[in-house]
Coordinates of C-alpha atoms in Angstrom, one line a residue:
X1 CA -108.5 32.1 67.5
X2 CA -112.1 31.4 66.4
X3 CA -114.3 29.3 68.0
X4 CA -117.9 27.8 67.9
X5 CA -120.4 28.2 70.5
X6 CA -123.2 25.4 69.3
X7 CA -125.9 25.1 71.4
X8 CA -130.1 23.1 71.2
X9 CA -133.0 24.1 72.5
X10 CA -135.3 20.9 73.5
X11 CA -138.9 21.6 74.6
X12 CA -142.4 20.5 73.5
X13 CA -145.7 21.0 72.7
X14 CA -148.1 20.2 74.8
X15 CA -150.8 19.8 72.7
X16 CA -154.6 21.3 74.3
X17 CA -157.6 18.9 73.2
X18 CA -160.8 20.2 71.7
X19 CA -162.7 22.0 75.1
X20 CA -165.9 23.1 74.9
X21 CA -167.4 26.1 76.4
X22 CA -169.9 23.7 78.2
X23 CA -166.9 21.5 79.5
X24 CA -165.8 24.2 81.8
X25 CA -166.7 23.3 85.3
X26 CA -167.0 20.0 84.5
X27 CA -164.0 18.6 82.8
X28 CA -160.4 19.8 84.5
X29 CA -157.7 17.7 82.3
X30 CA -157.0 19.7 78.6
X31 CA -154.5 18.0 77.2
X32 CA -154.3 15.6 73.8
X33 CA -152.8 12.8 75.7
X34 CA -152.5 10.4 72.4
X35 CA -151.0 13.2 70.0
X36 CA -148.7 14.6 72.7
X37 CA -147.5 10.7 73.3
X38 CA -147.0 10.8 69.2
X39 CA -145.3 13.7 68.8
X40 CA -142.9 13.4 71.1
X41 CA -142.3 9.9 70.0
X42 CA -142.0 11.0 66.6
X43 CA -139.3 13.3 66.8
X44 CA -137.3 11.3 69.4
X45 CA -136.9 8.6 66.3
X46 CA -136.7 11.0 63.6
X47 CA -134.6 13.7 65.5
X48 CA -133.4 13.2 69.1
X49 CA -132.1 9.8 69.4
X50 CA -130.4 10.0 65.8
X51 CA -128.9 13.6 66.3
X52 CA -127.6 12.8 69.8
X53 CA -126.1 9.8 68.6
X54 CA -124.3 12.1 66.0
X55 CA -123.1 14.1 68.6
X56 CA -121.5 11.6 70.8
X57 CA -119.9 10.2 67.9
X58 CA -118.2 13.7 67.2
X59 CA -117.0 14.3 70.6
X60 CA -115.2 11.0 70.9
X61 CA -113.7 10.7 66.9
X62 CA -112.3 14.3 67.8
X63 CA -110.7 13.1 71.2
X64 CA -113.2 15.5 73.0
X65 CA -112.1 18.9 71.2
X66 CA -115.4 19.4 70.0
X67 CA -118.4 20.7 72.3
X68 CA -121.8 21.2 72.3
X69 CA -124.3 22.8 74.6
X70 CA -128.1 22.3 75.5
X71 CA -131.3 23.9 77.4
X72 CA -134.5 21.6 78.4
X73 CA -137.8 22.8 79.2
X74 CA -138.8 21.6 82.3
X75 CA -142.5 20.6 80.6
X76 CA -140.1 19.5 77.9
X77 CA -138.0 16.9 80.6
X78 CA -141.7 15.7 81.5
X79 CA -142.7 14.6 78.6
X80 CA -139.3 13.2 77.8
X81 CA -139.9 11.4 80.6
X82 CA -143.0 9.6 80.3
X83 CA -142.9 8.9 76.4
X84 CA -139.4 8.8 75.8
X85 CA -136.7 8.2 78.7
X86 CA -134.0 6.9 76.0
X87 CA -133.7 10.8 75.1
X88 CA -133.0 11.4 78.8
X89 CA -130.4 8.4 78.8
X90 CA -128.4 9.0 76.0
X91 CA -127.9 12.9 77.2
X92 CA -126.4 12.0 80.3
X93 CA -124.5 9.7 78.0
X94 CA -123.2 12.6 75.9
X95 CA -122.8 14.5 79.5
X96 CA -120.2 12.3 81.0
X97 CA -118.0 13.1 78.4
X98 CA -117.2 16.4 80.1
X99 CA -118.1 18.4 76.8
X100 CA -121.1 19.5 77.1
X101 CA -122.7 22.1 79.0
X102 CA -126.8 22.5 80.0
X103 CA -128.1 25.9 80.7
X104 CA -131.0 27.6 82.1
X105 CA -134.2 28.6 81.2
X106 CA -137.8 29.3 82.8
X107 CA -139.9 25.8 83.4
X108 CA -142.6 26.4 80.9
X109 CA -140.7 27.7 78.1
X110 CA -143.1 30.5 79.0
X111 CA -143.4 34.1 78.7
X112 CA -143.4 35.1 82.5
X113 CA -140.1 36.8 82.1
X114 CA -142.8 39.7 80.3
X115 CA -145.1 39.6 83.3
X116 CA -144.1 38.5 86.3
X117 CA -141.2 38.6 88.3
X118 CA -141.8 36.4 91.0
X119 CA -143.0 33.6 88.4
X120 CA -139.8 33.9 85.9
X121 CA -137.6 33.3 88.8
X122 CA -139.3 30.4 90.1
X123 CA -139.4 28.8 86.8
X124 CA -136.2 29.1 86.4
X125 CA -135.2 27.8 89.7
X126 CA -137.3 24.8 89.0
X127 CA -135.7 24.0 86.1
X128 CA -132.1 24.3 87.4
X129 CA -133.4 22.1 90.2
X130 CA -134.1 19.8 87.2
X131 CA -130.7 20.1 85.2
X132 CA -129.2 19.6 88.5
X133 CA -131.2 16.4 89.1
X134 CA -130.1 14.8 86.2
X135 CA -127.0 15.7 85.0
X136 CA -125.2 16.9 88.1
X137 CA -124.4 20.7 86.7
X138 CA -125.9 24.1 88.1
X139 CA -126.9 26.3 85.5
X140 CA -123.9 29.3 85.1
X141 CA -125.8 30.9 82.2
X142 CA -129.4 31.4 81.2
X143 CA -131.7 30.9 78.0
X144 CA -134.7 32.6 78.1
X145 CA -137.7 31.3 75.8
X146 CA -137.0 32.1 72.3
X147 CA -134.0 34.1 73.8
X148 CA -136.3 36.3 74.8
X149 CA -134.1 39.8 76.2
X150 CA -134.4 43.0 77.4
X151 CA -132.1 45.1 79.7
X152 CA -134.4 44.5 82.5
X153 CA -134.8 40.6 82.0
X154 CA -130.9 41.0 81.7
X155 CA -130.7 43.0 85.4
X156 CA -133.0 40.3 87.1
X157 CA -130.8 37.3 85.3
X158 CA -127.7 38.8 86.9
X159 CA -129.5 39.3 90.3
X160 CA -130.4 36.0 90.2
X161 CA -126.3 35.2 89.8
X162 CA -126.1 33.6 86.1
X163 CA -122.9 35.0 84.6
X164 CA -124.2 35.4 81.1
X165 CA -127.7 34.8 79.0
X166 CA -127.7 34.0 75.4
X167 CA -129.7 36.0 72.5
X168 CA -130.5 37.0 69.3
X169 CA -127.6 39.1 67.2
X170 CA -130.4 41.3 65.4
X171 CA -129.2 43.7 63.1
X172 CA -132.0 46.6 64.6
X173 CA -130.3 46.0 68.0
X174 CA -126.2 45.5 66.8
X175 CA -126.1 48.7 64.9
X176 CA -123.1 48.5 63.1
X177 CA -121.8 46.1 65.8
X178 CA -120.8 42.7 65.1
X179 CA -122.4 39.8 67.0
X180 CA -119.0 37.7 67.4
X181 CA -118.1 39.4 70.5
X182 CA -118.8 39.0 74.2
X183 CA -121.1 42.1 75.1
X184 CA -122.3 42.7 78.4
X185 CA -125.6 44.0 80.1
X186 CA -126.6 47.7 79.9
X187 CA -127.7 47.5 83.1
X188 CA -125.2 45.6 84.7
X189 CA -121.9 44.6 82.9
X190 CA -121.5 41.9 84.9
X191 CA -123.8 39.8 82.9
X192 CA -122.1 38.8 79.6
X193 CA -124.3 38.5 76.2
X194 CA -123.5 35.5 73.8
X195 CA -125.2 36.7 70.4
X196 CA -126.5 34.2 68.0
X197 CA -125.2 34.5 64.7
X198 CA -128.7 34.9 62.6
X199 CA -127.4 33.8 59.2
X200 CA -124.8 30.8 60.2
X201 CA -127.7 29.8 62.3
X202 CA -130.7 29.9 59.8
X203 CA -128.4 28.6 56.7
X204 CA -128.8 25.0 59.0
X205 CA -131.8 25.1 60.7
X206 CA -134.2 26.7 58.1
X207 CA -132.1 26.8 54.2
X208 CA -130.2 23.5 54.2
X209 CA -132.4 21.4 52.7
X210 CA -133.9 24.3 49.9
X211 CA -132.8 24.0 46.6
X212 CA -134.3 26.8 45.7
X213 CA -131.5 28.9 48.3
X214 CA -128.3 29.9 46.4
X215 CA -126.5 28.4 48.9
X216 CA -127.7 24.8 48.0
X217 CA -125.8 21.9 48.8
X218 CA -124.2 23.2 51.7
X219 CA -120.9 21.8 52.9
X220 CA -119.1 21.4 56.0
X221 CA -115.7 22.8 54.4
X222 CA -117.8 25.6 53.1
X223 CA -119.8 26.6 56.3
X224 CA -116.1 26.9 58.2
X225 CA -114.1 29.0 55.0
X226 CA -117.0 31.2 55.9
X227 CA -116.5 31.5 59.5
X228 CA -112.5 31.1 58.8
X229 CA -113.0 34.0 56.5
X230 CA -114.6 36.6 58.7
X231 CA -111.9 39.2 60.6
X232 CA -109.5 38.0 62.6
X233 CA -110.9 40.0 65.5
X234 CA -114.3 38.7 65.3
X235 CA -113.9 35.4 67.7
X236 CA -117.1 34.1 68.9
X237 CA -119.8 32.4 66.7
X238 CA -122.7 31.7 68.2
X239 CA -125.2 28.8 66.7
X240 CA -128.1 28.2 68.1
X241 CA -131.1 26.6 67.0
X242 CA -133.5 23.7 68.1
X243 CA -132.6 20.2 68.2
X244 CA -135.7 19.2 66.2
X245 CA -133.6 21.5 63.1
X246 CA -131.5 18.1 62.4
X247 CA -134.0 15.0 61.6
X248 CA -137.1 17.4 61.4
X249 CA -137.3 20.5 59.7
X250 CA -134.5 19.3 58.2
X251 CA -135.0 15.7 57.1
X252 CA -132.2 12.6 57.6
X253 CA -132.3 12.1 54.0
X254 CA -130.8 15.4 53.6
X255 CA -127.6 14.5 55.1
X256 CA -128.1 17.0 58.1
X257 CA -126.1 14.5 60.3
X258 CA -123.1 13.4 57.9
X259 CA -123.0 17.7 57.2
X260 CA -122.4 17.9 61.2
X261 CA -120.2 14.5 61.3
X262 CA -118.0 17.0 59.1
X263 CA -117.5 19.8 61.7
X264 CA -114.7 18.8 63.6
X265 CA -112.4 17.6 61.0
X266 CA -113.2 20.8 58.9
X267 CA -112.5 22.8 61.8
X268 CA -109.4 21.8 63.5
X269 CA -108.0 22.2 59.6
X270 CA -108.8 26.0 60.1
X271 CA -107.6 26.2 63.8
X272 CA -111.3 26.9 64.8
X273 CA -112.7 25.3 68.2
X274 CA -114.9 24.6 70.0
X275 CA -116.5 26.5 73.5
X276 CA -119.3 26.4 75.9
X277 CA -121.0 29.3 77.2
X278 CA -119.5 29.2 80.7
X279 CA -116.1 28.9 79.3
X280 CA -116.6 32.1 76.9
X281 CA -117.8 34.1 79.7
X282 CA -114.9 32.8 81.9
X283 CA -112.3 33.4 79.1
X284 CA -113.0 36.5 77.2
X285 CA -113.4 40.1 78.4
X286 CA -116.7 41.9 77.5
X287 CA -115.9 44.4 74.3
X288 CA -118.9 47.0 74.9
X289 CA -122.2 47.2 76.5
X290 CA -125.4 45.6 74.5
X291 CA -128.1 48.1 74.9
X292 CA -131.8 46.3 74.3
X293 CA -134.7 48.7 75.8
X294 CA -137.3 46.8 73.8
X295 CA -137.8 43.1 74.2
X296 CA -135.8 40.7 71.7
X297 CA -136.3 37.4 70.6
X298 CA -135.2 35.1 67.7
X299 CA -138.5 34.5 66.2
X300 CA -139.9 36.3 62.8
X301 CA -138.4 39.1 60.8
X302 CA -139.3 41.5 63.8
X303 CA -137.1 39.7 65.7
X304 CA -139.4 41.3 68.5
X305 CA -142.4 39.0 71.1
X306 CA -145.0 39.9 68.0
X307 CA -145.6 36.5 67.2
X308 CA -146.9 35.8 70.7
X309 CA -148.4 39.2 71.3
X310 CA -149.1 41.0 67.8
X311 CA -152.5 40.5 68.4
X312 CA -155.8 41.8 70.9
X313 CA -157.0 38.1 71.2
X314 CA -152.7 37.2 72.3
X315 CA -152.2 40.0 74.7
X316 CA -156.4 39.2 76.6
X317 CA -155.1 35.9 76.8
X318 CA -152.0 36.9 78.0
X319 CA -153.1 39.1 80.2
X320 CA -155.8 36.8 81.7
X321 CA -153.8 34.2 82.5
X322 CA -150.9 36.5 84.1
X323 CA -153.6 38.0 86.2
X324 CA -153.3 34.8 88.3
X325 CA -149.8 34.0 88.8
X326 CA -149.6 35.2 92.2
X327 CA -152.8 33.6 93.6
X328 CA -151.1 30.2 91.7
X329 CA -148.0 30.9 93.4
X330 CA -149.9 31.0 96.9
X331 CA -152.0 28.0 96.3
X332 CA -149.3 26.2 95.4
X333 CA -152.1 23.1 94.6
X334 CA -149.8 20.0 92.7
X335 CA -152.4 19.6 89.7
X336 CA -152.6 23.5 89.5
X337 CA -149.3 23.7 89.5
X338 CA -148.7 21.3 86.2
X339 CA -151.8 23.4 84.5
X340 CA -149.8 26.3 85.4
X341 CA -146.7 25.1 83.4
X342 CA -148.6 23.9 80.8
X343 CA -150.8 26.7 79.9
X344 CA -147.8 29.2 80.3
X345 CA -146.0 27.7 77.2
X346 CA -145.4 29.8 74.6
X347 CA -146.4 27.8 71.7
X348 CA -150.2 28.4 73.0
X349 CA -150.0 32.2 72.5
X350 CA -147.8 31.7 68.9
X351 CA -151.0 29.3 67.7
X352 CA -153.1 32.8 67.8
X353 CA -150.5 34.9 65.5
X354 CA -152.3 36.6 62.4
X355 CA -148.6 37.6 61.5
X356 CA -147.3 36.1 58.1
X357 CA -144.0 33.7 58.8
X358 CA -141.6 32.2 57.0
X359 CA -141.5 29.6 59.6
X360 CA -144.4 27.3 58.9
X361 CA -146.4 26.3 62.1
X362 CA -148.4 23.4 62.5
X363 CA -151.6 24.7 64.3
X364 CA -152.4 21.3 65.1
X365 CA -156.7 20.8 65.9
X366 CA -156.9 24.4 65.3
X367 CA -158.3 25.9 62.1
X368 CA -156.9 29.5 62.8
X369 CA -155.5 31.9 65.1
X370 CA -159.4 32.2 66.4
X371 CA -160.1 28.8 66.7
X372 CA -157.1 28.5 69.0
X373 CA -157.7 31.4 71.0
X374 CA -161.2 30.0 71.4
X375 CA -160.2 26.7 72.5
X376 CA -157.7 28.5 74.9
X377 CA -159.7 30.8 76.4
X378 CA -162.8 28.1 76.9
X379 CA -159.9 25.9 79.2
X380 CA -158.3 29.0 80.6
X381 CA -162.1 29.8 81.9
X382 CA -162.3 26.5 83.4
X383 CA -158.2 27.0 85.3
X384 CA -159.3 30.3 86.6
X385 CA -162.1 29.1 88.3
X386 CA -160.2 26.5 90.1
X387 CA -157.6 28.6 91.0
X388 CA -160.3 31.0 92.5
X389 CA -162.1 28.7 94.4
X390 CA -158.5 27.8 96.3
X391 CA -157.6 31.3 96.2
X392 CA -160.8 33.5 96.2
X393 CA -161.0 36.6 93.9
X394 CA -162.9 38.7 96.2
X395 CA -159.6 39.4 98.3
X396 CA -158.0 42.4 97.4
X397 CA -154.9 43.5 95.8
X398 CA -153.3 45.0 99.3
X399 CA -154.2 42.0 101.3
X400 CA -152.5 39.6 98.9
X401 CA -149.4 41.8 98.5
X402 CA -149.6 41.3 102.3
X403 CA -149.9 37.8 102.3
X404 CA -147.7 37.5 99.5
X405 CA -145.5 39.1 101.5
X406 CA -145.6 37.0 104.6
X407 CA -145.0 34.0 102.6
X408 CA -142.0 35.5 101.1
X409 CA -140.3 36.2 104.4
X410 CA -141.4 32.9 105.6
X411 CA -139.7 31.2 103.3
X412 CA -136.5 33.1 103.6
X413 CA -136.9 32.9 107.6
X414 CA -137.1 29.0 106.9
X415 CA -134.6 28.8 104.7
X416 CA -132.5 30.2 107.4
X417 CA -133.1 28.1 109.9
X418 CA -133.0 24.9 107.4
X419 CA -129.4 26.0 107.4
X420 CA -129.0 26.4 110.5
X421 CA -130.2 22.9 111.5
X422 CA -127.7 21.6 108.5
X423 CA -125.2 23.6 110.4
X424 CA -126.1 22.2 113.7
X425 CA -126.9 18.5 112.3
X426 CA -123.3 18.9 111.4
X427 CA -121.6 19.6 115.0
X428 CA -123.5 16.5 116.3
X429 CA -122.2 14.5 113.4
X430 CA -118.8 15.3 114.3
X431 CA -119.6 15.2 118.2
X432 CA -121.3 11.6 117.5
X433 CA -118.1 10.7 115.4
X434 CA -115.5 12.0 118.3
X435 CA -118.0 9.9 121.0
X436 CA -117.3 6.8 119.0
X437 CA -113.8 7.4 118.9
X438 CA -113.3 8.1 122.0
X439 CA -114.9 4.7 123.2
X440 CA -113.3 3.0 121.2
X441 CA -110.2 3.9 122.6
X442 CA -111.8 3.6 126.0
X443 CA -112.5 -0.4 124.9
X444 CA -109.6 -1.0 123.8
X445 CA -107.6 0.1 126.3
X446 CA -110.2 -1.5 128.8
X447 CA -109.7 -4.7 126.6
X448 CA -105.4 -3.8 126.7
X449 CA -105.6 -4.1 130.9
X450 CA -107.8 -7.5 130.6
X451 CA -105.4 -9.2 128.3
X452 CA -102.6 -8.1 130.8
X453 CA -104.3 -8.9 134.0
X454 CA -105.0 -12.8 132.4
X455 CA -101.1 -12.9 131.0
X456 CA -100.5 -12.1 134.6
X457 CA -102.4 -15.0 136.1
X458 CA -101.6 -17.2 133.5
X459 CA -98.0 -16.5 134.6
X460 CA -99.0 -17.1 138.3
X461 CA -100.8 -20.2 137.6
X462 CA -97.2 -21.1 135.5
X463 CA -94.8 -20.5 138.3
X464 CA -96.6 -22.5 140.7
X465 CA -97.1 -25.4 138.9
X466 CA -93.0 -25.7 138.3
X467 CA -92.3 -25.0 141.8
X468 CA -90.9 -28.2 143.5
X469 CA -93.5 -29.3 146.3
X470 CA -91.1 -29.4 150.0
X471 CA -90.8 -32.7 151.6
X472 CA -92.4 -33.2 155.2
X473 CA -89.2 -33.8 157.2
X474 CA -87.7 -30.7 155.4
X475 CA -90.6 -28.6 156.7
X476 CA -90.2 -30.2 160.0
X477 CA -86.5 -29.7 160.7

């Protein structure tokens, strides 16, 4: 039996201001506050709120046989929060149903999974932390940035104990293979590999509303003949795209929604269903290993990290701003911490490509790729300072390693004893609660030989008062 693995990506821009070379040192916040508060706004009317909506309504008209899933950036969550809480809302709404699952994926939507070890696994931590926070699951399976994959990043996913990851199902990487199976990692099969079906995907989220594409109107009984139609074998179909796809790059007015609304109905008539990416990696059996030694992604013909690092002026920004992640990580400052996040995001890197794309990209304030690596590189200036003057650059490579890796064992030793004390916090719980028990008993048993002793006098007091007093001359004679 076929089924549909649907899954939304839901992150944001954050959206740098205009910096000046002569505002470093003097000027530490970078961000666009008024067209980050519009953006976001604007696509949780245009997008978010009407999609979800859509969604909910499929779940409950099919009786909960329909299922979708979702990944948040943590920066994304922030900004949700502060300019747009409804969003937040109406996906715990849409999570109570029990049909929808939220993954994984690092806090930044960054690329730290290319760089840095230490920092990819915190992210993702974080954001977990985050999912957990607010809709009560722990991420099973990770997304990486723009399904960004490699064997490696697959080898440090399973370490970190995700049971699958999802990514791209490029042609250079499949071979003759199809991507409608469960693969595993080459470097560890027991990480299974979701595959995203490239055309199914892009025939929503890029050709629906083009009239020039020979596919033009697309329907909802046409999209599942076409999965229907594909070999009996070939069970999993992956679509993944970004939630902005329905109300954004695709507008309302093109009946994006009412095409979706269709799904279910169109489905269950071709015995296809619906499945999460836990319950695929649960279910089905891995057919073959997936061997990726170069890094993959879903963005641009390449299919490749190109479109964040095609470029000299990409990969010295990149590599300037990696060259600090462990002095960040040790001064763990709050306010250097969000710069951090921010700065890592992807979109920052892709506003630099020279690459042709037949995604269009809104480059915002920025005239070109070398007006945004300017502006970047004027407020990265500024962020390594401060992070240098917490953290000074003068100290060498050994002695951080060395520091790095007393804080490392630190936190493991206190981790261990924060469990112990659970542990132990525990026992006197139980102790406390056996204590109270026991004197309670001890009361009312106390409480037991009172009432008995004052029965008993009452008794006394009873008896004597209907004894008949003797007469004198009785006790005389």
């Amino acid at each position: 039996m076929k089924t549909i693995c649907l899954y939304f990506e839901i992150h944001q821009v954050i959206h740098l201001k205009r910096y000046r070379f002569f505002d470093i040192g003097t000027d530490h916040y970078y961000y666009d506050s008024f067209e980050n508060e519009r953006t976001i706004s604007e696509i949780a009317d245009k997008s978010y709120m009407p999609a979800l909506e859509a969604l909910q309504q499929m779940i409950h008209e099919s009786g909960k046989a329909f299922k979708v899933t979702f990944s948040l950036s943590g920066v994304g969550i922030e900004q949700l929060e502060i300019h747009a809480p409804q969003v937040l809302e109406k996906l715990q709404e849409l999570n109570s149903t029990g049909c929808v699952e939220f993954l994984a994926e690092p806090y930044s939507h960054g690329l730290a999974s290319l760089a840095n070890e230490e920092s990819f696994k915190s992210e993702v931590k974080r954001q977990a932390q985050k999912i957990k926070e607010y809709f009560g699951q722990t991420p099973k399976v990770l997304r990486n940035s723009s399904l960004i994959y490699s064997d490696e990043i697959g080898l440090l996913a399973s370490r970190m104990g995700f049971k699958g990851m999802l990514t791209e199902g490029a042609k250079h990487v499949l071979g003759w293979k199809s991507p409608h199976y469960v693969y595993n990692c080459a470097l560890d099969p027991k990480l299974k590999l979701l595959l995203r079906d490239v055309k199914l995907s892009d025939d929503i989220s890029l050709r629906f509303n083009n009239s020039d594409w020979e596919g033009y109107p697309l329907f909802a009984d046409t999209y599942m003949d076409e999965i229907a139609a594909l070999p009996e074998e070939e069970q999993v179909i992956g679509v993944f795209m970004n939630l902005s796809a329905l109300g954004i790059e695709q507008p309302l007015s093109s009946n994006i929604l009412e095409f979706f609304k269709a799904w279910p109905a169109c489905a269950k008539q071709r015995g296809i269903t619906f499945s999460t990416p836990t319950e695929l990696c649960m279910k089905l059996k891995s057919v073959d290993r997936l061997d990726v030694p170069d890094t993959l992604s879903w963005m641009d013909e390449e299919r490749d990290v190109s479109t964040w690092l095609g470029n000299p002026m990409q990969r010295e920004a990149f590599n300037k701003l990696y060259s600090i992640a462990d002095r960040v990580r040790i001064a763990d400052d709050p306010r250097i911490n969000q710069d951090w996040d921010y700065l890592q995001a992807s979109d920052n890197f892709r506003f630099m490509s020279t690459k042709p794309s037949r995604v269009g990209m809104d480059r915002g304030i920025y005239s070109s790729p070398f007006d945004a690596f300017t502006n970047y590189m004027n407020v990265l200036g500024d962020f390594l300072n401060r992070v240098n003057s917490l953290y000074p650059a003068e100290i060498d490579n050994e002695e951080l390693n060395s520091l790095l890796t007393t804080i490392r064992n630190q936190g493991e030793e206190l981790e261990m004893k924060s469990k112990e004390i659970s542990h132990l916090q525990a026992k006197v719980d139980t102790l406390e609660k056996e204590e109270l028990r026991l004197r309670d008993e001890k009361e009312k048993k106390a409480s037991g030989r009172k009432s008995a002793a004052g029965r008993a006098a009452k008794k006394s007091v009873s008896r004597k008062k209907t004894e008949k007093p003797v007469p004198a001359d009785e006790k005389a004679g």
